[in-house]
Structures are given as C-alpha cells and as structure tokens.
Short mmCIF file of C-alpha atoms (C1' of nucleotides) in Angstrom, two decimals:
data_model
loop_
_atom_site.label_atom_id
_atom_site.label_comp_id
_atom_site.label_asym_id
_atom_site.label_seq_id
_atom_site.Cartn_x
_atom_site.Cartn_y
_atom_site.Cartn_z
CA MET A 1 -113.52 187.47 -259.11
CA ALA A 2 -112.14 189.24 -256.11
CA LYS A 3 -109.58 191.71 -257.18
CA ILE A 4 -106.14 191.75 -255.48
CA LYS A 5 -104.99 195.14 -254.40
CA SER A 6 -101.82 196.88 -253.28
CA ASN A 7 -99.91 193.66 -252.77
CA ARG A 8 -100.75 190.19 -253.98
CA THR A 9 -101.04 188.86 -250.47
CA SER A 10 -103.05 191.71 -249.07
CA THR A 11 -106.62 192.60 -249.90
CA ARG A 12 -108.24 195.90 -249.12
CA LYS A 13 -109.97 194.23 -246.21
CA ASP A 14 -106.58 193.21 -244.78
CA ILE A 15 -105.44 196.80 -244.96
CA ILE A 16 -108.61 198.01 -243.27
CA VAL A 17 -108.22 195.47 -240.47
CA ALA A 18 -104.55 196.33 -239.96
CA LYS A 19 -105.26 200.07 -239.81
CA ALA A 20 -108.20 199.39 -237.52
CA ALA A 21 -105.99 197.38 -235.16
CA LYS A 22 -103.59 200.29 -234.94
CA LEU A 23 -106.34 202.82 -234.20
CA PHE A 24 -108.24 200.57 -231.81
CA ARG A 25 -105.01 200.12 -229.86
CA GLU A 26 -104.16 203.82 -229.84
CA LYS A 27 -107.58 205.23 -229.04
CA GLY A 28 -109.81 202.33 -228.09
CA TYR A 29 -112.55 200.67 -230.12
CA SER A 30 -115.36 203.03 -229.13
CA ALA A 31 -113.31 206.17 -229.45
CA THR A 32 -112.32 205.25 -232.99
CA SER A 33 -114.91 206.26 -235.58
CA MET A 34 -115.37 204.76 -239.04
CA ARG A 35 -114.54 208.21 -240.37
CA ASP A 36 -111.20 208.09 -238.47
CA LEU A 37 -110.46 204.67 -239.90
CA ALA A 38 -111.41 205.67 -243.43
CA GLU A 39 -109.05 208.62 -243.24
CA HIS A 40 -106.16 206.32 -242.35
CA VAL A 41 -107.07 203.89 -245.10
CA GLY A 42 -107.39 206.73 -247.60
CA VAL A 43 -111.06 206.44 -248.58
CA GLU A 44 -114.42 207.82 -247.43
CA ALA A 45 -116.12 206.08 -244.52
CA ALA A 46 -118.93 204.78 -246.69
CA SER A 47 -116.40 203.03 -248.96
CA LEU A 48 -115.26 200.76 -246.17
CA TYR A 49 -118.57 198.90 -246.49
CA ASN A 50 -117.56 197.49 -249.84
CA HIS A 51 -115.02 195.38 -248.01
CA ILE A 52 -116.41 194.83 -244.52
CA SER A 53 -119.92 194.36 -243.28
CA SER A 54 -119.71 196.44 -240.10
CA LYS A 55 -117.47 198.02 -237.51
CA ALA A 56 -118.22 195.11 -235.20
CA GLU A 57 -116.99 192.64 -237.79
CA ILE A 58 -113.55 194.23 -237.74
CA LEU A 59 -113.25 193.73 -234.00
CA GLN A 60 -114.47 190.14 -234.30
CA ASP A 61 -111.87 189.41 -236.96
CA ILE A 62 -109.01 190.79 -234.91
CA CYS A 63 -110.04 189.16 -231.64
CA PHE A 64 -110.74 185.69 -232.97
CA ARG A 65 -107.79 185.58 -235.31
CA VAL A 66 -105.45 186.24 -232.37
CA ALA A 67 -107.32 183.94 -229.98
CA THR A 68 -107.17 181.10 -232.48
CA LYS A 69 -103.44 181.51 -232.92
CA PHE A 70 -102.89 181.28 -229.16
CA VAL A 71 -105.18 178.29 -228.75
CA LEU A 72 -103.46 176.38 -231.53
CA PHE A 73 -100.10 177.04 -229.95
CA ILE A 74 -101.03 175.90 -226.46
CA GLU A 75 -102.60 172.75 -227.87
CA GLU A 76 -99.39 171.95 -229.73
CA ILE A 77 -97.25 172.56 -226.65
CA ASP A 78 -99.56 170.66 -224.34
CA ALA A 79 -99.41 167.63 -226.63
CA SER A 80 -95.61 167.65 -226.63
CA ASN A 81 -93.35 165.65 -224.36
CA ARG A 82 -91.83 168.33 -222.19
CA SER A 83 -91.67 169.11 -218.54
CA ALA A 84 -94.42 171.37 -217.22
CA LEU A 85 -91.92 174.15 -216.63
CA ASP A 86 -90.64 173.87 -220.19
CA LYS A 87 -94.20 174.00 -221.47
CA ILE A 88 -94.89 177.11 -219.44
CA GLU A 89 -91.71 178.71 -220.69
CA ALA A 90 -92.58 177.93 -224.31
CA ILE A 91 -96.06 179.38 -223.91
CA LEU A 92 -94.67 182.46 -222.19
CA ARG A 93 -92.11 183.02 -224.95
CA PHE A 94 -94.85 182.70 -227.55
CA HIS A 95 -96.94 185.32 -225.78
CA ILE A 96 -93.98 187.64 -225.50
CA ARG A 97 -93.03 187.18 -229.13
CA GLN A 98 -96.56 187.80 -230.32
CA MET A 99 -96.79 190.91 -228.20
CA ILE A 100 -93.54 192.18 -229.70
CA GLU A 101 -94.14 191.26 -233.32
CA ASN A 102 -97.90 191.40 -233.72
CA TYR A 103 -98.48 194.08 -231.12
CA GLU A 104 -101.47 195.92 -232.57
CA GLU A 105 -103.73 192.92 -232.99
CA VAL A 106 -102.62 191.15 -229.83
CA TYR A 107 -103.21 194.28 -227.79
CA VAL A 108 -106.67 194.81 -229.26
CA SER A 109 -107.62 191.18 -228.76
CA ASP A 110 -106.47 191.40 -225.17
CA ARG A 111 -107.87 194.77 -224.20
CA GLU A 112 -110.84 195.54 -226.45
CA TRP A 113 -112.65 192.20 -226.62
CA LYS A 114 -115.21 193.44 -224.08
CA HIS A 115 -116.74 195.50 -226.90
CA LEU A 116 -117.73 192.37 -228.78
CA THR A 117 -121.44 191.63 -228.83
CA ASP A 118 -123.17 188.33 -228.24
CA PRO A 119 -122.81 185.59 -229.24
CA TYR A 120 -119.19 186.53 -230.01
CA LEU A 121 -118.73 188.05 -226.58
CA SER A 122 -119.84 184.92 -224.73
CA ASN A 123 -117.74 182.81 -227.06
CA MET A 124 -114.66 184.92 -226.36
CA GLN A 125 -115.20 184.85 -222.61
CA SER A 126 -115.48 181.06 -222.72
CA GLN A 127 -112.33 180.75 -224.82
CA ARG A 128 -110.34 182.98 -222.50
CA ARG A 129 -111.51 181.09 -219.43
CA ALA A 130 -110.65 177.74 -221.02
CA TYR A 131 -107.23 179.04 -222.00
CA ARG A 132 -106.43 180.19 -218.47
CA GLN A 133 -107.68 176.91 -217.07
CA ARG A 134 -105.46 175.02 -219.46
CA MET A 135 -102.44 177.02 -218.39
CA GLY A 136 -103.46 176.44 -214.79
CA SER A 137 -103.54 172.70 -215.38
CA ILE A 138 -100.01 172.71 -216.73
CA ILE A 139 -98.84 174.64 -213.67
CA GLU A 140 -100.59 172.22 -211.34
CA GLU A 141 -98.90 169.34 -213.12
CA GLY A 142 -95.59 171.08 -212.53
CA MET A 143 -96.39 171.41 -208.84
CA ARG A 144 -97.26 167.72 -208.60
CA ARG A 145 -93.92 166.85 -210.14
CA GLY A 146 -92.03 169.18 -207.85
CA GLU A 147 -90.87 171.44 -210.66
CA ILE A 148 -92.96 174.40 -209.59
CA LYS A 149 -93.29 175.81 -206.07
CA PRO A 150 -96.65 175.32 -204.35
CA ILE A 151 -98.66 178.36 -205.32
CA ASP A 152 -102.13 179.18 -206.49
CA ALA A 153 -102.18 178.20 -210.15
CA SER A 154 -104.78 180.81 -211.07
CA THR A 155 -102.67 183.53 -209.54
CA ALA A 156 -99.62 182.36 -211.46
CA VAL A 157 -101.61 182.40 -214.69
CA LEU A 158 -102.94 185.88 -214.14
CA ILE A 159 -99.47 187.16 -213.30
CA MET A 160 -97.89 185.77 -216.44
CA LEU A 161 -100.62 186.75 -218.87
CA HIS A 162 -100.83 190.27 -217.53
CA ALA A 163 -97.09 190.72 -217.19
CA VAL A 164 -96.85 190.03 -220.90
CA SER A 165 -99.37 192.72 -221.68
CA GLY A 166 -96.92 195.06 -219.95
CA ILE A 167 -94.93 194.93 -223.13
CA GLU A 168 -97.08 197.82 -224.20
CA SER A 169 -94.81 199.94 -222.00
CA TRP A 170 -91.80 198.55 -223.86
CA HIS A 171 -93.38 199.59 -227.16
CA ARG A 172 -93.90 203.12 -225.85
CA SER A 173 -90.35 203.50 -224.54
CA LYS A 174 -87.86 205.64 -226.39
CA ARG A 175 -84.82 203.71 -225.23
CA LYS A 176 -85.81 200.09 -225.13
CA ILE A 177 -83.83 196.91 -224.80
CA GLU A 178 -83.74 194.45 -227.66
CA GLY A 179 -86.70 192.15 -228.13
CA ASP A 180 -84.59 189.05 -227.47
CA LYS A 181 -83.26 190.54 -224.24
CA LEU A 182 -86.73 191.59 -223.16
CA GLU A 183 -87.94 188.05 -223.75
CA ASP A 184 -85.04 186.52 -221.81
CA ASN A 185 -85.43 188.95 -218.90
CA MET A 186 -89.14 188.35 -218.64
CA VAL A 187 -88.67 184.61 -218.75
CA LYS A 188 -85.94 184.84 -216.14
CA ILE A 189 -88.16 186.73 -213.74
CA LEU A 190 -91.43 184.91 -214.40
CA VAL A 191 -90.20 181.36 -214.78
CA GLY A 192 -87.70 182.03 -212.02
CA GLY A 193 -90.61 183.07 -209.83
CA LEU A 194 -92.30 179.73 -210.44
CA LYS A 195 -89.34 177.41 -210.01
CA GLN A 196 -89.03 175.27 -206.97
CA SER A 197 -85.81 176.35 -205.29
CA MET B 1 -123.86 226.37 -198.10
CA ALA B 2 -123.33 223.12 -199.94
CA LYS B 3 -125.96 220.64 -198.97
CA ILE B 4 -124.91 217.21 -197.70
CA LYS B 5 -126.78 214.34 -199.30
CA SER B 6 -127.42 210.66 -198.75
CA ASN B 7 -124.72 210.28 -196.19
CA ARG B 8 -122.85 212.94 -194.24
CA THR B 9 -119.54 211.93 -195.76
CA SER B 10 -120.66 211.59 -199.34
CA THR B 11 -121.80 214.33 -201.67
CA ARG B 12 -123.76 213.84 -204.83
CA LYS B 13 -120.56 214.37 -206.76
CA ASP B 14 -118.89 211.52 -204.85
CA ILE B 15 -121.75 209.24 -205.83
CA ILE B 16 -121.51 210.31 -209.44
CA VAL B 17 -117.75 209.68 -209.52
CA ALA B 18 -118.12 206.28 -207.84
CA LYS B 19 -120.85 205.18 -210.28
CA ALA B 20 -118.79 206.53 -213.14
CA ALA B 21 -115.76 204.52 -212.04
CA LYS B 22 -117.86 201.38 -212.05
CA LEU B 23 -119.23 202.03 -215.54
CA PHE B 24 -115.94 203.21 -217.01
CA ARG B 25 -114.36 199.98 -215.80
CA GLU B 26 -117.18 197.78 -217.10
CA LYS B 27 -117.67 199.38 -220.49
CA GLY B 28 -114.82 201.80 -221.03
CA TYR B 29 -114.87 205.59 -220.84
CA SER B 30 -115.96 206.24 -224.42
CA ALA B 31 -118.58 203.54 -224.47
CA THR B 32 -120.20 204.95 -221.33
CA SER B 33 -122.63 207.77 -222.06
CA MET B 34 -123.73 210.49 -219.64
CA ARG B 35 -127.23 209.09 -220.08
CA ASP B 36 -125.94 205.67 -218.93
CA LEU B 37 -124.31 207.26 -215.91
CA ALA B 38 -127.36 209.34 -215.04
CA GLU B 39 -129.51 206.24 -215.09
CA HIS B 40 -127.23 204.55 -212.56
CA VAL B 41 -127.18 207.64 -210.37
CA GLY B 42 -130.97 207.99 -210.59
CA VAL B 43 -131.32 211.38 -212.29
CA GLU B 44 -131.54 212.77 -215.81
CA ALA B 45 -128.30 213.31 -217.69
CA ALA B 46 -128.65 217.09 -217.65
CA SER B 47 -128.87 217.00 -213.85
CA LEU B 48 -125.35 215.71 -213.55
CA TYR B 49 -124.10 219.15 -214.58
CA ASN B 50 -125.26 220.66 -211.31
CA HIS B 51 -122.49 218.69 -209.64
CA ILE B 52 -119.78 218.20 -212.25
CA SER B 53 -118.55 220.44 -215.02
CA SER B 54 -118.03 217.81 -217.71
CA LYS B 55 -117.58 214.13 -218.48
CA ALA B 56 -113.87 214.77 -218.84
CA GLU B 57 -113.71 216.17 -215.31
CA ILE B 58 -114.94 212.86 -213.91
CA LEU B 59 -112.13 210.96 -215.59
CA GLN B 60 -109.59 213.55 -214.41
CA ASP B 61 -110.82 213.21 -210.84
CA ILE B 62 -110.56 209.43 -210.84
CA CYS B 63 -107.18 209.25 -212.55
CA PHE B 64 -105.41 211.91 -210.53
CA ARG B 65 -106.87 210.88 -207.22
CA VAL B 66 -105.50 207.36 -207.70
CA ALA B 67 -102.18 208.53 -209.12
CA THR B 68 -101.62 210.87 -206.18
CA LYS B 69 -102.28 208.08 -203.71
CA PHE B 70 -99.66 205.88 -205.37
CA VAL B 71 -97.09 208.67 -205.61
CA LEU B 72 -97.48 209.55 -201.94
CA PHE B 73 -96.98 205.92 -201.01
CA ILE B 74 -93.83 205.36 -203.04
CA GLU B 75 -92.34 208.59 -201.66
CA GLU B 76 -92.97 207.41 -198.12
CA ILE B 77 -91.47 203.98 -198.81
CA ASP B 78 -88.49 205.39 -200.68
CA ALA B 79 -87.68 207.68 -197.77
CA SER B 80 -87.73 204.79 -195.31
CA ASN B 81 -84.77 202.77 -194.13
CA ARG B 82 -85.38 199.42 -195.72
CA SER B 83 -83.59 197.14 -198.13
CA ALA B 84 -84.43 197.64 -201.78
CA LEU B 85 -86.17 194.28 -201.87
CA ASP B 86 -88.30 195.18 -198.85
CA LYS B 87 -89.21 198.47 -200.51
CA ILE B 88 -90.23 196.69 -203.67
CA GLU B 89 -92.30 194.23 -201.68
CA ALA B 90 -94.06 197.03 -199.78
CA ILE B 91 -94.86 198.88 -203.00
CA LEU B 92 -96.09 195.68 -204.62
CA ARG B 93 -98.32 194.89 -201.66
CA PHE B 94 -99.76 198.38 -201.77
CA HIS B 95 -100.58 198.00 -205.46
CA ILE B 96 -102.18 194.63 -204.87
CA ARG B 97 -104.22 195.92 -201.93
CA GLN B 98 -105.43 198.94 -203.86
CA MET B 99 -106.40 196.74 -206.78
CA ILE B 100 -108.37 194.49 -204.45
CA GLU B 101 -110.04 197.14 -202.31
CA ASN B 102 -110.36 200.14 -204.61
CA TYR B 103 -110.71 198.18 -207.81
CA GLU B 104 -113.01 200.40 -209.84
CA GLU B 105 -110.98 203.57 -209.57
CA VAL B 106 -107.58 201.89 -209.76
CA TYR B 107 -108.64 200.00 -212.86
CA VAL B 108 -109.95 203.16 -214.56
CA SER B 109 -106.85 205.13 -213.64
CA ASP B 110 -104.69 202.37 -215.03
CA ARG B 111 -106.59 201.55 -218.19
CA GLU B 112 -108.60 204.59 -219.24
CA TRP B 113 -106.15 207.46 -218.63
CA LYS B 114 -105.42 207.63 -222.37
CA HIS B 115 -108.81 209.32 -222.79
CA LEU B 116 -107.65 212.34 -220.79
CA THR B 117 -107.06 215.48 -222.81
CA ASP B 118 -104.16 217.89 -222.61
CA PRO B 119 -102.76 219.26 -220.42
CA TYR B 120 -104.01 216.50 -218.12
CA LEU B 121 -102.92 213.79 -220.54
CA SER B 122 -99.33 215.03 -220.74
CA ASN B 123 -99.29 215.47 -217.00
CA MET B 124 -100.46 211.90 -216.45
CA GLN B 125 -97.95 210.48 -218.91
CA SER B 126 -95.14 212.32 -217.12
CA GLN B 127 -96.31 211.10 -213.73
CA ARG B 128 -96.50 207.51 -214.89
CA ARG B 129 -93.08 207.65 -216.46
CA ALA B 130 -91.58 209.21 -213.32
CA TYR B 131 -93.23 206.55 -211.18
CA ARG B 132 -91.82 203.71 -213.27
CA GLN B 133 -88.40 205.33 -213.23
CA ARG B 134 -88.56 205.62 -209.49
CA MET B 135 -89.39 201.96 -209.13
CA GLY B 136 -86.62 201.18 -211.57
CA SER B 137 -84.13 203.08 -209.42
CA ILE B 138 -85.06 201.06 -206.36
CA ILE B 139 -84.55 197.87 -208.32
CA GLU B 140 -81.17 199.05 -209.59
CA GLU B 141 -80.15 199.88 -206.03
CA GLY B 142 -81.13 196.33 -205.09
CA MET B 143 -78.96 194.97 -207.89
CA ARG B 144 -75.99 197.05 -206.75
CA ARG B 145 -76.37 195.65 -203.26
CA GLY B 146 -76.66 192.09 -204.54
CA GLU B 147 -80.23 191.64 -203.29
CA ILE B 148 -81.76 191.46 -206.75
CA LYS B 149 -80.55 189.35 -209.66
CA PRO B 150 -79.00 191.24 -212.57
CA ILE B 151 -81.93 192.00 -214.87
CA ASP B 152 -83.28 194.87 -216.85
CA ALA B 153 -84.93 197.16 -214.31
CA SER B 154 -87.50 198.50 -216.77
CA THR B 155 -88.59 194.97 -217.62
CA ALA B 156 -88.98 194.12 -213.94
CA VAL B 157 -91.09 197.22 -213.41
CA LEU B 158 -93.36 196.51 -216.33
CA ILE B 159 -93.82 192.92 -215.18
CA MET B 160 -94.82 193.88 -211.66
CA LEU B 161 -97.12 196.74 -212.53
CA HIS B 162 -98.91 194.76 -215.20
CA ALA B 163 -99.07 191.57 -213.18
CA VAL B 164 -100.99 193.52 -210.57
CA SER B 165 -103.50 194.69 -213.11
CA GLY B 166 -104.18 191.00 -213.65
CA ILE B 167 -106.18 191.13 -210.46
CA GLU B 168 -109.05 192.08 -212.71
CA SER B 169 -109.25 188.36 -213.55
CA TRP B 170 -109.44 187.60 -209.84
CA HIS B 171 -112.36 190.02 -209.50
CA ARG B 172 -114.16 188.28 -212.35
CA SER B 173 -113.64 184.75 -210.97
CA LYS B 174 -116.49 182.93 -209.36
CA ARG B 175 -114.29 180.82 -207.10
CA LYS B 176 -111.47 183.04 -206.01
CA ILE B 177 -108.86 182.69 -203.32
CA GLU B 178 -108.87 185.08 -200.40
CA GLY B 179 -107.40 188.52 -200.89
CA ASP B 180 -104.63 187.88 -198.35
CA LYS B 181 -103.68 184.64 -200.08
CA LEU B 182 -103.74 186.30 -203.48
CA GLU B 183 -101.41 188.99 -202.16
CA ASP B 184 -99.02 186.47 -200.62
CA ASN B 185 -98.96 184.30 -203.75
CA MET B 186 -98.31 187.25 -206.01
CA VAL B 187 -95.53 188.51 -203.77
CA LYS B 188 -94.02 185.03 -203.59
CA ILE B 189 -93.88 184.74 -207.38
CA LEU B 190 -92.89 188.29 -208.22
CA VAL B 191 -90.45 189.04 -205.44
CA GLY B 192 -89.17 185.48 -205.71
CA GLY B 193 -88.53 186.17 -209.36
CA LEU B 194 -86.38 189.16 -208.48
CA LYS B 195 -84.35 187.67 -205.62
CA GLN B 196 -80.76 186.80 -206.11
CA SER B 197 -80.55 183.06 -205.55
"C1'" DA C 1 -113.83 198.50 -278.30
"C1'" DT C 2 -117.38 197.12 -275.45
"C1'" DT C 3 -119.39 195.06 -271.55
"C1'" DT C 4 -119.27 193.73 -266.94
"C1'" DT C 5 -117.68 194.03 -262.36
"C1'" DT C 6 -115.68 196.31 -258.62
"C1'" DC C 7 -114.88 200.13 -255.92
"C1'" DC C 8 -115.16 204.78 -254.82
"C1'" DC C 9 -117.86 208.84 -254.39
"C1'" DT C 10 -121.76 211.92 -252.55
"C1'" DA C 11 -125.85 212.38 -250.15
"C1'" DA C 12 -128.56 211.07 -246.82
"C1'" DC C 13 -130.64 208.73 -242.92
"C1'" DA C 14 -131.95 207.86 -238.09
"C1'" DG C 15 -130.18 207.90 -233.87
"C1'" DA C 16 -127.03 209.11 -230.23
"C1'" DC C 17 -123.88 212.15 -228.05
"C1'" DG C 18 -122.33 215.98 -224.39
"C1'" DT C 19 -123.93 219.95 -222.85
"C1'" DT C 20 -126.76 224.47 -222.15
"C1'" DA C 21 -130.82 227.20 -220.93
"C1'" DG C 22 -134.87 228.03 -218.75
"C1'" DT C 23 -138.51 226.30 -215.72
"C1'" DT C 24 -140.22 223.76 -211.86
"C1'" DT C 25 -139.72 221.39 -207.63
"C1'" DT C 26 -137.57 220.60 -203.37
"C1'" DA C 27 -134.80 221.89 -199.57
"C1'" DT C 28 -132.87 225.29 -196.68
"C1'" DT C 29 -132.70 229.66 -194.44
"C1'" DT C 30 -134.67 233.61 -192.45
"C1'" DA D 1 -144.88 231.64 -193.69
"C1'" DA D 2 -142.02 233.60 -196.95
"C1'" DA D 3 -137.83 234.09 -199.31
"C1'" DT D 4 -133.82 232.13 -201.11
"C1'" DA D 5 -130.86 228.56 -202.80
"C1'" DA D 6 -130.08 224.11 -204.64
"C1'" DA D 7 -131.23 220.50 -207.54
"C1'" DA D 8 -134.03 218.24 -210.63
"C1'" DC D 9 -136.69 218.44 -214.76
"C1'" DT D 10 -137.77 219.20 -219.98
"C1'" DA D 11 -136.47 220.85 -224.29
"C1'" DA D 12 -133.23 221.77 -227.28
"C1'" DC D 13 -128.84 222.43 -229.67
"C1'" DG D 14 -124.91 221.40 -232.73
"C1'" DT D 15 -122.18 217.71 -233.74
"C1'" DC D 16 -121.05 213.10 -234.40
"C1'" DT D 17 -122.07 208.30 -235.22
"C1'" DG D 18 -122.63 203.77 -238.22
"C1'" DT D 19 -124.55 202.58 -242.18
"C1'" DT D 20 -127.39 202.46 -246.74
"C1'" DA D 21 -128.53 203.76 -251.52
"C1'" DG D 22 -127.59 205.17 -255.93
"C1'" DG D 23 -124.51 207.07 -259.41
"C1'" DG D 24 -120.12 207.38 -261.67
"C1'" DA D 25 -115.32 206.11 -262.44
"C1'" DA D 26 -111.90 202.71 -262.78
"C1'" DA D 27 -110.50 198.09 -263.49
"C1'" DA D 28 -111.12 193.68 -265.37
"C1'" DA D 29 -113.05 190.52 -268.62
"C1'" DT D 30 -114.62 189.46 -273.14
#
DNA sequence: ATTTTTCCCTAACAGACGTTAGTTTTATTT
DNA sequence: AAATAAAACTAACGTCTGTTAGGGAAAAAT
C-alpha cells in the first residue's frame, strides 16, 4: 500500500516534482542536478529513485500535466457559445492566471520542454503546434465576423502566448501590481490590440 | 600578429561564438558541451582554448554584445525629438528586426543570460532592469501626453519585450509570413494596444 | 511482539564534463 | 631554407553527472 506522507494529499513524488519545478525554473533543467534536487527535498540523490524512475520522468510529468490543463481549457472554451473575441479573452485570462498562480510548472512547461526526449518531445511539439493552430482558428473566425482587425492570425497567437510568459518579469519584480490588475492590464492591451476599431 | 582565417573579416573566435550561439539557442547553454561545439567548429574541444578563455566567456560575449546594441539604440531614440508613441514604435521595430536578422545571438542573450556568473550576472540584471525602466518612462510620458491609454507601464513593457521573443515561433514555422509583414502585424497589434482610442 | 513493506542510507559505477599541459603540425616571418 | 609563431592534436586531470545495488532503519500491517 502506498504510504501517504507529509500531507494526505501530497505524496513524496509530488514534493519532488514541485521542488524540481522550482529548480528547473530557476536554473534550467540541465543545470539542475539530481544532487541539487535531493538537497532541496531533504534526502540523498539516490533516495529520489524510490519515488521517480528518472530525471527525465520529472520533466515529462511537469510538461504534460500543464499541457493537458491548457488543452482541456481551450476545448471547453471553443465548445462554448461565445464570440471569438470573448473566447480569446477567456483563453488569455486563463493563461495569465496559470502563469500567476502555477508559475513554476507553467514556466518549466513553456521554457524547458525542449529537453524532453522522443517520443515525448515529438508529442509535445505536435501538441503545441495544434494548440497554436486552434487559437489561430478562433482568431480567424473573429476576423470573418468583423470582431477582430485583419491581421496575421499566427502573429497574433505568438504575441499573446509570449506576452503571457512575460509574467516572469512580474514575478521577479520587487514592487509589483496586484495579480488582478496585471490580468486586466494585459487583457486591455492585448485584446485591445486585436479589436476592430 | 594575429592571423586572419577563413574570411578577412572573421576570426576563428568569431566562428566559435557564432556556432556557440546557434547551439546555445537550440539546446541551451548547459546542455551544450564544449565537445559539441568543437564538433560544429571542426576541431577538438581542447583546441577551442587557443581562441577563447572559457565556456563562460563565450556566453558573456554573446550576451553583452547584444545588450550593448539594444542600449545604444534606445539611447539614440530617447534623445530624438519624437512622440512617445513613435519612440515606442521605433524601439519595437528594432527589437523585431534584431530578432529576425540576428536571431541566434538575440535569443541567447534573452533566454540564457541567467547562466552568467557574477559579476557579469549582476551587471546583466542591472542593465535589463534599467532598460525596462527606460522603456517604462517613455510609456509614462506617452500617458501624460494623452498618446497612450492609462495602463501599467511595467505591464506594457513586459508584454512588448516578451511578445517579440515570440518570433522564435516564427523562425520555427514552415510556412511563415514575410519578415516585413510580421513586423507590421506585430506593430499594429502592440502599438494599437497602447494607443489612446 | 513480530513480520513485512517502504524508504532512506552508503557505496559504487560508468560516463561525461571543462580545462590544462605538452607535443606535433601548419603557417608565417625572416 | 630556417626560424619563429600560431594552432591543432593527444592525453590527462579532477570533478560532476544520473543511476543502481544492497543493507539498515523506520513505518505499517498482522
């Protein structure tokens, strides 16, 4: 029977993954050693292998857990009855929120996925491409309906997705505006930049 | 007398730095070994040390060369007699152009600087902060003059700088729009998002 | 109280890393 | 042609890496 540790909802593996996310974000996947990680968890490096199978597995967990969450959200939004612009805003807000509240894992998923190995790497590349294409389709629908100014959909997608990753600067700031205000300001600028005027 | 190699304008060190930029972008600084780099240059790893002093020196070169170029540009623009919005547009266009034409080095400077070591790391952090603050001041000036909608300047800066780094997706696309069109679309969305309407 | 299971430890492994030192080869200068 | 300088090579070094194996301690189950 798997023993529950530290907190009933959190296994040792969860702790390892959470600490790993923090270190992978701070230093990068390759620059973080298993000995570094073990030190933060509070065990010896060799002990980690009672709970995980490999360093690579940790990265896979983080990347696919985050990717899945985003895919599920966009599917839900895309199936809803909203204008294209409202859909885009909802997706944008979700990205911003995730980047504020689940920063470590979202950052790692977004910036360190290139260290995955096949077949996970190919899988992730496909997922990311499909996700961008899906966002692009929503934007194109908005252009057809006259809600969104005539622009290159791919460009709009890359702007929004990368602008959100800029929240890493917000996390590093000493004096930062409130999360809600950050979200509203970003939406104002980004959605405002899309709107037909 | 230092011997000129390969091309009168390009020393062996220049070749090493250019190949390094490519590999650091593709794989990350830590995941790129000196043996990897040497293979791409066409020598043994130990031979690199006839031209460079260390792996760290290569990263310093790339990061500070790019940073200096950006600082010089914003100083020139800031000293000019233009509206705040025009200044922002000029800076944005410069960033976009650099990201299109000098992709490898700009990407590495933007994404791998955290692997610098002190005092270079502290120096780089200070430079980046000062740069963002400078952009923020221009935006605030634009707000005072009624050119730019009332928003959080720091948020606007983080959006623009990170949106530009999204050009990495453009580089990876098979079917991509022309550089000029990409630039115009990005400016339309981002500057459009700032304009008082 | 005893047995079983889980988890941590130490020790070790094989391989890779960045870099140095000395030698050899190639290029340049005289 | 000979001497000198530059650049490449091989070999090696000390350290670090991810991971495995086996033993012991702690926790859980009986």
